[in-house]
Coordinates of C-alpha atoms and ligand atoms in Angstrom, one line a residue:
M1 CA -5.2 4.1 19.2
K2 CA -1.9 5.1 17.6
I3 CA 1.3 3.0 17.2
I4 CA 4.3 4.7 18.7
A5 CA 7.4 2.8 17.7
G6 CA 11.0 3.6 18.9
N7 CA 14.1 2.7 16.9
W8 CA 17.1 2.8 19.1
K9 CA 19.5 2.2 16.2
M10 CA 23.0 1.3 17.6
N11 CA 22.4 3.0 20.9
G12 CA 21.6 2.0 24.5
S13 CA 22.3 -0.9 26.7
R14 CA 20.4 -3.6 28.6
D15 CA 20.4 -1.3 31.7
A16 CA 19.1 1.6 29.6
L17 CA 16.3 -0.6 28.3
E18 CA 15.4 -1.8 31.8
T19 CA 15.2 1.9 32.9
M20 CA 13.0 2.8 29.9
V21 CA 10.6 -0.1 30.5
Q22 CA 10.2 1.0 34.1
D23 CA 9.7 4.6 33.1
L24 CA 7.0 3.5 30.6
A25 CA 5.2 1.3 33.0
S26 CA 3.5 4.2 34.7
V27 CA 2.5 6.1 31.5
K28 CA -1.2 6.3 31.1
S29 CA -2.0 5.8 27.4
D30 CA -3.9 3.4 25.2
N31 CA -1.4 3.7 22.4
K32 CA 0.6 0.7 21.3
V33 CA 4.3 1.2 22.2
I34 CA 7.0 -0.8 20.4
L35 CA 10.7 -0.5 21.0
C36 CA 13.0 -1.8 18.3
V37 CA 16.4 -2.4 20.0
P38 CA 19.7 -3.9 19.0
F39 CA 19.9 -7.7 18.9
T40 CA 21.8 -7.9 22.2
M41 CA 18.9 -6.3 24.1
L42 CA 16.2 -8.7 22.7
G43 CA 14.8 -11.1 25.3
A44 CA 14.8 -8.5 28.1
K45 CA 11.7 -8.2 30.3
S46 CA 9.6 -5.5 28.7
G47 CA 6.3 -5.2 30.6
R48 CA 3.6 -3.6 28.4
V49 CA 6.1 -2.5 25.8
A50 CA 6.4 -4.8 22.7
I51 CA 9.9 -5.4 21.5
G52 CA 11.2 -5.5 18.0
A53 CA 14.5 -6.0 16.2
Q54 CA 15.9 -3.5 13.7
D55 CA 16.8 -5.8 10.8
V56 CA 16.8 -9.5 10.0
S57 CA 18.7 -11.8 7.7
A58 CA 17.3 -12.5 4.3
H59 CA 18.3 -16.1 4.8
T60 CA 16.7 -18.8 6.9
H61 CA 19.8 -20.3 8.5
G62 CA 23.3 -21.5 7.8
A63 CA 26.7 -20.1 6.9
Y64 CA 25.9 -16.4 7.2
T65 CA 28.4 -15.3 9.9
G66 CA 27.1 -12.3 11.9
E67 CA 23.5 -12.5 10.7
V68 CA 20.4 -13.2 12.8
S69 CA 17.4 -15.0 11.4
A70 CA 13.7 -14.2 11.8
K71 CA 13.3 -17.5 13.7
M72 CA 16.0 -16.5 16.2
I73 CA 14.4 -13.1 16.7
A74 CA 11.0 -14.7 17.3
D75 CA 12.7 -17.1 19.7
T76 CA 13.6 -14.2 22.0
G77 CA 9.9 -13.2 22.4
A78 CA 10.2 -10.2 20.1
K79 CA 7.1 -9.5 18.0
Y80 CA 8.3 -7.0 15.4
V81 CA 11.2 -6.3 13.1
I82 CA 12.0 -3.2 11.1
V83 CA 13.0 -4.0 7.5
G84 CA 14.2 -1.7 4.8
H85 CA 15.2 1.1 7.2
S86 CA 17.0 3.9 5.3
E87 CA 20.3 3.1 7.0
C88 CA 20.1 -0.5 5.9
R89 CA 19.2 0.5 2.4
Q90 CA 22.2 3.0 2.4
Y91 CA 24.9 1.1 4.3
H92 CA 24.0 -2.6 3.5
G93 CA 22.5 -2.0 0.0
D94 CA 19.1 -3.5 0.9
T95 CA 16.9 -3.2 -2.2
N96 CA 13.1 -3.5 -2.3
S97 CA 13.5 -7.1 -3.3
V98 CA 15.8 -7.9 -0.3
V99 CA 13.4 -6.0 1.9
R100 CA 10.6 -8.1 0.6
Q101 CA 12.5 -11.3 1.3
K102 CA 13.2 -10.2 4.8
A103 CA 9.5 -9.3 5.4
E104 CA 8.5 -12.7 4.1
L105 CA 10.8 -14.5 6.5
A106 CA 9.6 -12.2 9.4
L107 CA 5.9 -13.1 8.6
A108 CA 6.7 -16.8 8.2
N109 CA 8.1 -16.7 11.8
G110 CA 5.3 -14.9 13.4
L111 CA 6.9 -11.5 13.4
T112 CA 5.2 -8.3 12.2
P113 CA 7.6 -6.5 9.8
I114 CA 7.7 -2.7 9.9
I115 CA 8.5 -2.1 6.3
C116 CA 10.2 1.3 5.7
V117 CA 9.9 3.2 2.4
G118 CA 10.9 6.8 1.6
E119 CA 12.7 9.0 -0.8
T120 CA 16.3 10.4 -0.7
M121 CA 17.0 14.1 -1.1
D122 CA 18.2 13.4 -4.7
E123 CA 14.9 11.6 -5.5
K124 CA 12.9 14.4 -3.9
Q125 CA 14.7 17.1 -5.9
A126 CA 14.2 15.1 -9.1
G127 CA 10.4 15.1 -8.4
K128 CA 10.4 11.3 -7.9
T129 CA 9.0 11.2 -4.3
M130 CA 5.6 9.7 -5.2
A131 CA 7.1 7.2 -7.6
V132 CA 9.7 6.0 -5.1
I133 CA 7.1 5.6 -2.4
E134 CA 4.7 3.7 -4.6
S135 CA 7.3 1.3 -6.0
G136 CA 8.7 0.9 -2.4
V137 CA 5.3 -0.3 -1.2
R138 CA 4.5 -2.4 -4.3
E139 CA 8.0 -4.1 -4.4
S140 CA 8.8 -4.4 -0.6
V141 CA 5.5 -5.8 0.6
P142 CA 5.2 -9.6 0.2
A143 CA 2.5 -11.0 -2.0
D144 CA -0.3 -13.0 -0.3
V145 CA -0.1 -11.4 3.1
N146 CA -3.0 -10.4 5.3
T147 CA -2.8 -7.1 7.0
D148 CA -0.2 -8.3 9.6
I149 CA 2.4 -5.8 8.5
I150 CA 3.1 -2.2 9.3
I151 CA 4.4 0.4 6.8
A152 CA 6.6 3.3 7.8
Y153 CA 7.0 6.3 5.5
E154 CA 10.3 7.8 6.3
P155 CA 11.6 10.6 4.0
R156 CA 15.2 9.6 4.1
W157 CA 16.5 13.1 3.8
A158 CA 14.7 14.1 7.0
I159 CA 15.9 11.2 9.3
G160 CA 18.1 12.5 12.1
A161 CA 18.3 15.8 10.4
G162 CA 15.8 17.8 12.5
L163 CA 13.9 18.3 9.3
T164 CA 10.3 17.3 8.6
P165 CA 8.2 17.5 5.4
T166 CA 5.2 19.9 5.5
S167 CA 1.9 18.5 6.8
A168 CA 0.7 18.6 3.2
E169 CA 3.6 16.6 2.0
I170 CA 3.1 14.0 4.7
A171 CA -0.6 13.9 3.9
E172 CA 0.1 13.4 0.2
A173 CA 2.6 10.5 0.9
H174 CA 0.3 8.8 3.3
T175 CA -2.8 9.1 1.0
L176 CA -0.8 7.5 -1.8
I177 CA 0.4 4.7 0.5
A178 CA -3.1 4.0 1.8
K179 CA -4.4 3.9 -1.8
T180 CA -1.6 1.6 -2.9
L181 CA -2.2 -0.7 0.0
S182 CA -5.9 -0.7 -0.8
D183 CA -5.2 -1.6 -4.5
M184 CA -3.1 -4.5 -3.2
G185 CA -5.9 -5.8 -1.0
L186 CA -4.3 -4.5 2.2
A187 CA -6.7 -1.7 3.2
G188 CA -6.4 -1.0 6.9
T189 CA -2.7 -1.7 7.2
P190 CA -1.2 0.8 9.7
V191 CA 1.1 3.4 8.2
L192 CA 3.5 5.2 10.5
Y193 CA 5.4 8.4 9.8
G194 CA 9.1 8.6 10.8
A195 CA 11.9 11.2 10.6
S196 CA 12.6 13.8 13.2
V197 CA 9.5 13.1 15.3
K198 CA 9.6 14.8 18.7
G199 CA 7.2 15.8 21.5
S200 CA 6.6 19.2 19.9
N201 CA 5.5 17.9 16.5
A202 CA 4.1 14.4 17.3
A203 CA 0.5 15.4 17.9
E204 CA 0.3 17.5 14.7
I205 CA 1.8 14.7 12.6
M206 CA -0.5 12.1 14.0
S207 CA -3.5 14.3 13.3
I208 CA -2.9 14.1 9.6
S209 CA -5.2 11.6 7.9
N210 CA -3.9 8.2 7.2
V211 CA -1.1 8.6 9.8
D212 CA -1.6 5.7 12.2
G213 CA 1.4 6.4 14.4
V214 CA 5.1 7.3 14.4
L215 CA 8.5 5.7 14.1
V216 CA 10.9 7.6 16.4
G217 CA 14.7 7.5 16.3
G218 CA 16.6 9.9 18.4
A219 CA 13.7 11.0 20.6
S220 CA 13.0 7.4 21.7
L221 CA 16.3 7.0 23.6
K222 CA 15.3 9.0 26.7
S223 CA 12.0 8.7 28.5
D224 CA 11.9 12.5 28.9
D225 CA 11.7 12.8 25.1
F226 CA 9.8 9.6 24.3
I227 CA 6.9 9.8 26.9
P228 CA 5.6 13.2 25.6
I229 CA 5.3 11.6 22.2
I230 CA 3.3 8.6 23.6
T231 CA 1.0 10.9 25.5
S232 CA 0.6 13.5 22.8
V233 CA -2.3 11.7 21.3
K234 CA -5.1 9.6 22.7
Ligands
PGA301 P1 14.9 10.2 13.8 O1 15.0 8.7 13.1 O2 13.6 10.2 14.6 O3 16.1 10.3 14.7 O4 14.9 11.1 12.7 C1 13.9 8.0 12.7 C2 14.3 6.7 12.1 O5 15.4 6.5 11.6 O6 13.5 5.7 12.2

């Protein structure tokens, strides 16, 4: 079984989510499907699809206008939340330590955090990919967790760009992440690959060892694009 997670980013509507849920209802697959949607769509009926948010406040409650807490997300029935997405690191300045705080609050409220790590193009060109990935995992994952977290390796330069690393590069990154998690006592934690996943490359990417599923942005918005990814692997 693989995990196929969609990230709608700031797209869609409640109607679009209802249509997607209906379209997914008839898909024959044992894979776990998660849709991470904007806050306004949380709480919708979602059938067999698990729902997640895309970010969470690093604070528990109080005077943080515009922010949404982990407890509030859990209150909608959502089960997952993405933390440390490249766009939150880039536009909101989320550092590994903020990401870790967010992941801790998610866990404390019964949500599974999908913790994103990955290198920028500058870091890649400077030969720092492996170091960034390893420190991302070590510094963003809360201490004292069991395996109720998901890691997503998303090379930041490849997101939304139609670019993907080579299979060898993905394998190298995922092997390092699996080893790091194992060193941290978290062997068995699922690790997803994300960035420019589509129907035509999903099966190949998910055949790489230590790739337990995918995190899909653009291609998760329409069922014609998303369903082939879900059904590309058993
Ligand atoms: P993409 O986005 O599939 O559109 O590249 C992935 C993500 O940002 O999670």
